[in-house]
């Protein structure tokens, strides 16, 4: 019996590749550039499984080019890059990599929160430009300790952020589509607020939302107008939940104080105004970007593929 074929478009950890090779023929691509054009078409034509990073579109065209496909394994917890209805219509399973990146992403959320509040990027630029030596004064930052943190999207990553906030003796409030049970709220140490109240009363607001039709552009001019003028906004979920032009305007006009952003509406392009503003810390979607975490994500994606090719239900199957 011929071995199933797994297509991996980007370079992955060699040990995971070896593990995959024990179960399938792997059309891998350890070069620095993505498999593309005719090479990709030839590979997809034979593919039973496809492993992709969470920023790579898997749409009807990709699925049509892969008639034997059984599973799309996303390297990421988010899967807004995958056309789920098109996959499910073809009986193609979709998996993600939940859990293994929660703490790493929460660390970055807090780094952006602290960096924006204490003007780290500006301070770094101020020192590098030699302005400190000239006796120039550096503006004051904002306290994080003992302030109120509002988390919009208290999922696994949101809860890790709440735990970190406890270390800063912050008051944590949250807003979710579905309120947690009182016991869970007590465990997480967060109390529920409706959306507008959270926006109006929080000193720090972290958006930790997946991108869905319900969350798209959830934060626009009206939402920023409800926030405190001293508010700091952080987004480590998906860029599409924020109107970047409205955010830039709110930061430029002092409607809110600062922001820390790891994700953007039209990644990797960043709204030109955001790039010019001093009171925003910008990161290139590195929430999960540590070696141990990325290795765990790729390993998880491979495990999902190995299970599916063995006829088992993959551990991280996305339900339709
Ligand atoms: C990406 C992420 O996977 O997990 C997610 O949903 O957004 C990230 O971890 C990573 O940036 C690779 O694209």
Coordinates of N, CA, C and O in Angstrom, one line a residue, residues 71-170:
X71 N -7.0 16.2 5.6 CA -6.9 17.1 6.8 C -6.0 18.3 6.5 O -5.0 18.2 5.8
X72 N -6.4 19.5 7.1 CA -5.6 20.7 7.1 C -5.2 20.9 8.5 O -6.1 21.1 9.4
X73 N -3.9 20.8 8.8 CA -3.4 21.0 10.2 C -2.8 22.4 10.3 O -1.7 22.7 9.7
X74 N -3.5 23.3 11.0 CA -3.0 24.6 11.2 C -2.0 24.7 12.3 O -2.2 24.1 13.4
X75 N -0.9 25.4 12.1 CA 0.1 25.6 13.1 C -0.3 26.9 13.8 O 0.2 28.0 13.5
X76 N -1.2 26.8 14.7 CA -1.7 28.0 15.4 C -3.0 27.7 16.1 O -3.7 26.7 15.7
X77 N -3.4 28.5 17.0 CA -4.7 28.2 17.7 C -5.9 28.9 16.9 O -7.0 28.3 16.8
X78 N -5.6 30.0 16.2 CA -6.6 30.7 15.4 C -6.6 29.9 14.1 O -5.7 29.4 13.6
X79 N -7.8 29.9 13.4 CA -8.0 29.3 12.1 C -8.8 30.1 11.2 O -9.5 29.5 10.3
X80 N -8.8 31.4 11.4 CA -9.6 32.3 10.5 C -8.9 32.3 9.1 O -9.5 32.8 8.1
X81 N -7.8 31.7 8.9 CA -7.1 31.6 7.6 C -7.7 30.5 6.8 O -7.3 30.4 5.6
X82 N -8.5 29.6 7.4 CA -9.0 28.4 6.7 C -10.5 28.6 6.4 O -11.2 29.0 7.3
X83 N -10.8 28.3 5.2 CA -12.2 28.3 4.8 C -12.9 27.1 5.3 O -13.0 26.0 4.6
X84 N -13.4 27.2 6.5 CA -14.0 26.0 7.2 C -15.2 25.4 6.4 O -15.2 24.2 6.1
X85 N -16.2 26.2 6.0 CA -17.3 25.6 5.2 C -16.8 24.8 4.0 O -17.3 23.7 3.7
X86 N -15.8 25.4 3.3 CA -15.3 24.7 2.1 C -14.6 23.4 2.4 O -14.8 22.4 1.7
X87 N -13.9 23.4 3.6 CA -13.3 22.1 4.0 C -14.3 21.1 4.4 O -14.3 20.0 3.9
X88 N -15.2 21.5 5.2 CA -16.2 20.6 5.7 C -17.1 20.0 4.6 O -17.5 18.9 4.6
X89 N -17.4 20.9 3.6 CA -18.2 20.4 2.4 C -17.5 19.3 1.7 O -18.1 18.5 1.1
X90 N -16.1 19.3 1.8 CA -15.3 18.3 1.1 C -14.9 17.2 2.0 O -14.1 16.3 1.7
X91 N -15.4 17.2 3.3 CA -15.1 16.2 4.2 C -13.6 16.2 4.7 O -13.1 15.3 5.1
X92 N -13.1 17.5 4.6 CA -11.7 17.7 5.0 C -11.7 18.1 6.4 O -12.3 19.1 6.8
X93 N -10.9 17.4 7.3 CA -10.9 17.8 8.7 C -9.9 19.0 8.9 O -9.0 19.2 8.0
X94 N -10.2 19.8 9.9 CA -9.3 21.0 10.2 C -8.9 20.9 11.6 O -9.7 20.6 12.5
X95 N -7.6 21.0 11.9 CA -7.1 21.0 13.3 C -6.3 22.3 13.6 O -5.8 22.9 12.7
X96 N -6.2 22.6 14.9 CA -5.4 23.8 15.3 C -4.5 23.3 16.4 O -4.3 22.1 16.7
X97 N -3.8 24.2 17.1 CA -2.9 23.8 18.2 C -3.1 24.6 19.5 O -2.3 25.5 19.9
X98 N -4.2 24.3 20.1 CA -4.6 25.1 21.3 C -3.7 24.7 22.5 O -3.1 23.6 22.5
X99 N -3.7 25.6 23.5 CA -3.1 25.3 24.8 C -1.6 25.5 24.9 O -1.1 26.1 25.8
X100 N -0.8 25.0 23.9 CA 0.6 25.0 24.0 C 1.2 26.4 23.9 O 2.4 26.5 24.1
X101 N 0.5 27.4 23.4 CA 1.0 28.7 23.2 C 0.4 29.7 24.2 O 0.8 30.9 24.1
X102 N -0.4 29.3 25.1 CA -1.2 30.2 26.0 C -0.3 31.1 26.8 O -0.4 32.3 26.8
X103 N 0.7 30.5 27.6 CA 1.5 31.3 28.4 C 2.5 32.2 27.6 O 2.7 33.3 28.0
X104 N 3.0 31.7 26.5 CA 3.9 32.5 25.7 C 3.2 33.7 25.1 O 3.8 34.8 25.1
X105 N 2.0 33.5 24.7 CA 1.2 34.6 24.1 C 0.9 35.6 25.2 O 0.9 36.8 25.0
X106 N 0.5 35.1 26.4 CA 0.2 36.0 27.5 C 1.4 36.8 28.0 O 1.3 38.0 28.3
X107 N 2.6 36.2 27.9 CA 3.8 36.9 28.2 C 3.9 38.1 27.3 O 4.2 39.3 27.8
X108 N 3.7 37.9 26.0 CA 3.8 39.0 25.1 C 2.8 40.1 25.3 O 3.0 41.3 25.3
X109 N 1.6 39.7 25.6 CA 0.5 40.6 25.9 C 0.9 41.5 27.1 O 0.8 42.8 27.0
X110 N 1.5 40.9 28.1 CA 1.9 41.7 29.2 C 3.2 42.6 28.9 O 3.3 43.7 29.4
X111 N 4.0 42.1 28.0 CA 5.2 42.9 27.6 C 4.7 44.1 26.8 O 5.2 45.2 27.1
X112 N 3.7 43.9 26.0 CA 3.2 45.1 25.2 C 2.4 46.1 26.2 O 2.6 47.3 26.0
X113 N 1.7 45.5 27.1 CA 1.0 46.4 28.1 C 2.0 47.2 28.9 O 1.9 48.4 29.0
X114 N 3.1 46.5 29.4 CA 4.1 47.3 30.2 C 4.9 48.2 29.3 O 5.1 49.3 29.7
X115 N 5.2 47.7 28.1 CA 6.0 48.6 27.2 C 5.3 49.8 26.8 O 5.9 50.9 26.7
X116 N 3.9 49.7 26.6 CA 3.2 50.9 26.2 C 3.0 51.8 27.4 O 3.1 53.0 27.2
X117 N 2.7 51.2 28.5 CA 2.4 52.1 29.7 C 3.7 52.8 30.1 O 3.6 54.0 30.5
X118 N 4.8 52.2 30.1 CA 6.1 52.8 30.5 C 6.9 53.3 29.4 O 8.1 53.6 29.5
X119 N 6.3 53.4 28.2 CA 6.9 54.1 27.0 C 8.3 53.5 26.7 O 9.3 54.3 26.4
X120 N 8.4 52.2 26.7 CA 9.7 51.6 26.5 C 10.3 51.8 25.1 O 11.5 52.1 25.0
X121 N 9.5 51.8 24.1 CA 10.0 52.0 22.7 C 10.5 53.4 22.6 O 11.6 53.6 22.0
X122 N 9.7 54.3 23.1 CA 10.1 55.8 23.0 C 11.4 56.0 23.8 O 12.3 56.7 23.4
X123 N 11.5 55.3 25.0 CA 12.7 55.5 25.9 C 13.9 54.9 25.2 O 15.0 55.5 25.2
X124 N 13.7 53.8 24.5 CA 14.8 53.2 23.8 C 15.3 54.1 22.7 O 16.5 54.3 22.6
X125 N 14.3 54.7 22.0 CA 14.7 55.6 20.9 C 15.4 56.8 21.4 O 16.4 57.3 20.9
X126 N 14.9 57.3 22.5 CA 15.4 58.6 23.2 C 16.9 58.4 23.6 O 17.7 59.2 23.3
X127 N 17.2 57.2 24.2 CA 18.6 56.9 24.6 C 19.4 56.7 23.3 O 20.5 57.3 23.2
X128 N 18.9 55.9 22.4 CA 19.8 55.7 21.2 C 20.1 56.9 20.4 O 21.1 57.1 19.8
X129 N 19.2 57.9 20.4 CA 19.3 59.1 19.7 C 20.3 60.1 20.4 O 20.5 61.2 19.9
X130 N 20.7 59.7 21.6 CA 21.6 60.6 22.4 C 20.9 61.7 23.0 O 21.5 62.6 23.5
X131 N 19.6 61.7 23.1 CA 18.8 62.8 23.6 C 19.0 62.9 25.2 O 19.0 64.0 25.8
X132 N 19.2 61.8 25.8 CA 19.3 61.7 27.3 C 20.5 62.6 27.7 O 20.5 63.4 28.6
X133 N 21.6 62.4 26.9 CA 22.9 63.1 27.2 C 22.7 64.6 27.1 O 23.4 65.4 27.8
X134 N 21.7 65.0 26.3 CA 21.6 66.5 26.1 C 20.8 67.1 27.2 O 20.5 68.3 27.2
X135 N 20.3 66.3 28.2 CA 19.6 66.8 29.3 C 18.1 66.9 29.0 O 17.3 67.5 29.8
X136 N 17.7 66.5 27.8 CA 16.3 66.5 27.4 C 15.5 65.7 28.4 O 15.9 64.7 29.0
X137 N 14.3 66.2 28.7 CA 13.4 65.5 29.7 C 12.6 64.4 29.0 O 12.1 64.6 27.9
X138 N 12.4 63.3 29.7 CA 11.6 62.2 29.1 C 10.2 62.1 29.7 O 10.2 62.2 31.0
X139 N 9.2 62.1 29.0 CA 7.8 62.1 29.6 C 7.5 61.0 30.5 O 8.1 59.9 30.4
X140 N 6.6 61.2 31.4 CA 6.2 60.2 32.4 C 5.3 59.1 31.8 O 4.7 59.3 30.8
X141 N 5.4 58.0 32.4 CA 4.6 56.8 32.0 C 3.4 56.7 32.9 O 3.0 57.6 33.6
X142 N 2.8 55.5 32.7 CA 1.5 55.2 33.5 C 1.8 54.0 34.4 O 2.5 53.0 34.0
X143 N 1.2 54.0 35.6 CA 1.4 52.9 36.5 C 0.5 51.7 36.0 O -0.6 51.9 35.4
X144 N 1.1 50.5 36.2 CA 0.3 49.3 35.9 C -0.2 48.6 37.2 O -1.3 48.2 37.3
X145 N 0.7 48.6 38.2 CA 0.3 48.0 39.4 C -1.0 48.7 40.0 O -1.1 49.9 39.9
X146 N -1.8 47.8 40.5 CA -3.0 48.3 41.2 C -4.1 49.0 40.3 O -5.0 49.5 40.8
X147 N -3.8 48.9 39.0 CA -4.8 49.5 38.1 C -5.8 48.4 37.7 O -5.7 47.3 38.1
X148 N -6.8 48.8 36.9 CA -7.9 47.9 36.4 C -7.6 47.4 35.0 O -7.4 48.2 34.1
X149 N -7.5 46.1 34.9 CA -7.3 45.5 33.6 C -8.6 44.9 33.1 O -9.2 44.1 33.8
X150 N -9.0 45.2 31.9 CA -10.2 44.7 31.2 C -9.8 43.7 30.1 O -9.1 44.2 29.2
X151 N -10.2 42.5 30.2 CA -9.9 41.5 29.2 C -11.1 41.2 28.4 O -12.1 40.7 28.9
X152 N -11.0 41.4 27.1 CA -12.2 41.1 26.2 C -11.8 39.8 25.5 O -10.9 39.8 24.6
X153 N -12.4 38.7 25.9 CA -12.1 37.4 25.4 C -11.3 36.6 26.4 O -10.1 36.4 26.3
X154 N -12.0 36.2 27.5 CA -11.3 35.4 28.6 C -11.3 34.0 28.3 O -12.0 33.2 29.0
X155 N -10.5 33.6 27.2 CA -10.4 32.2 26.9 C -9.1 31.7 27.6 O -8.7 32.2 28.6
X156 N -8.5 30.6 27.0 CA -7.3 30.1 27.7 C -6.2 31.2 27.8 O -5.6 31.4 28.9
X157 N -5.9 31.9 26.7 CA -4.9 32.9 26.7 C -5.3 34.1 27.7 O -4.5 34.5 28.5
X158 N -6.5 34.5 27.6 CA -7.0 35.5 28.4 C -6.9 35.2 29.9 O -6.5 36.1 30.7
X159 N -7.1 33.9 30.3 CA -6.9 33.5 31.7 C -5.4 33.6 32.1 O -5.1 33.9 33.2
X160 N -4.5 33.3 31.2 CA -3.1 33.4 31.5 C -2.8 34.8 31.7 O -1.9 35.2 32.6
X161 N -3.4 35.7 31.0 CA -3.1 37.2 31.1 C -3.6 37.6 32.5 O -3.0 38.3 33.2
X162 N -4.8 37.1 32.9 CA -5.4 37.5 34.2 C -4.5 37.0 35.3 O -4.3 37.8 36.3
X163 N -3.9 35.8 35.2 CA -3.0 35.3 36.2 C -1.8 36.3 36.3 O -1.3 36.5 37.4
X164 N -1.3 36.7 35.2 CA -0.1 37.6 35.3 C -0.5 39.0 35.9 O 0.2 39.5 36.7
X165 N -1.7 39.4 35.7 CA -2.2 40.7 36.3 C -2.3 40.6 37.8 O -2.0 41.6 38.5
X166 N -2.6 39.4 38.3 CA -2.6 39.2 39.8 C -1.3 39.6 40.4 O -1.2 40.2 41.5
X167 N -0.2 39.2 39.7 CA 1.1 39.5 40.2 C 1.4 41.0 40.3 O 2.3 41.4 41.0
X168 N 0.7 41.8 39.5 CA 0.8 43.2 39.5 C -0.3 43.8 40.4 O -0.6 45.0 40.3
X169 N -1.0 43.0 41.2 CA -2.0 43.5 42.1 C -3.1 44.3 41.3 O -3.5 45.3 41.9
X170 N -3.4 43.9 40.1 CA -4.4 44.6 39.3 C -5.8 44.0 39.7 O -5.9 42.9 40.0

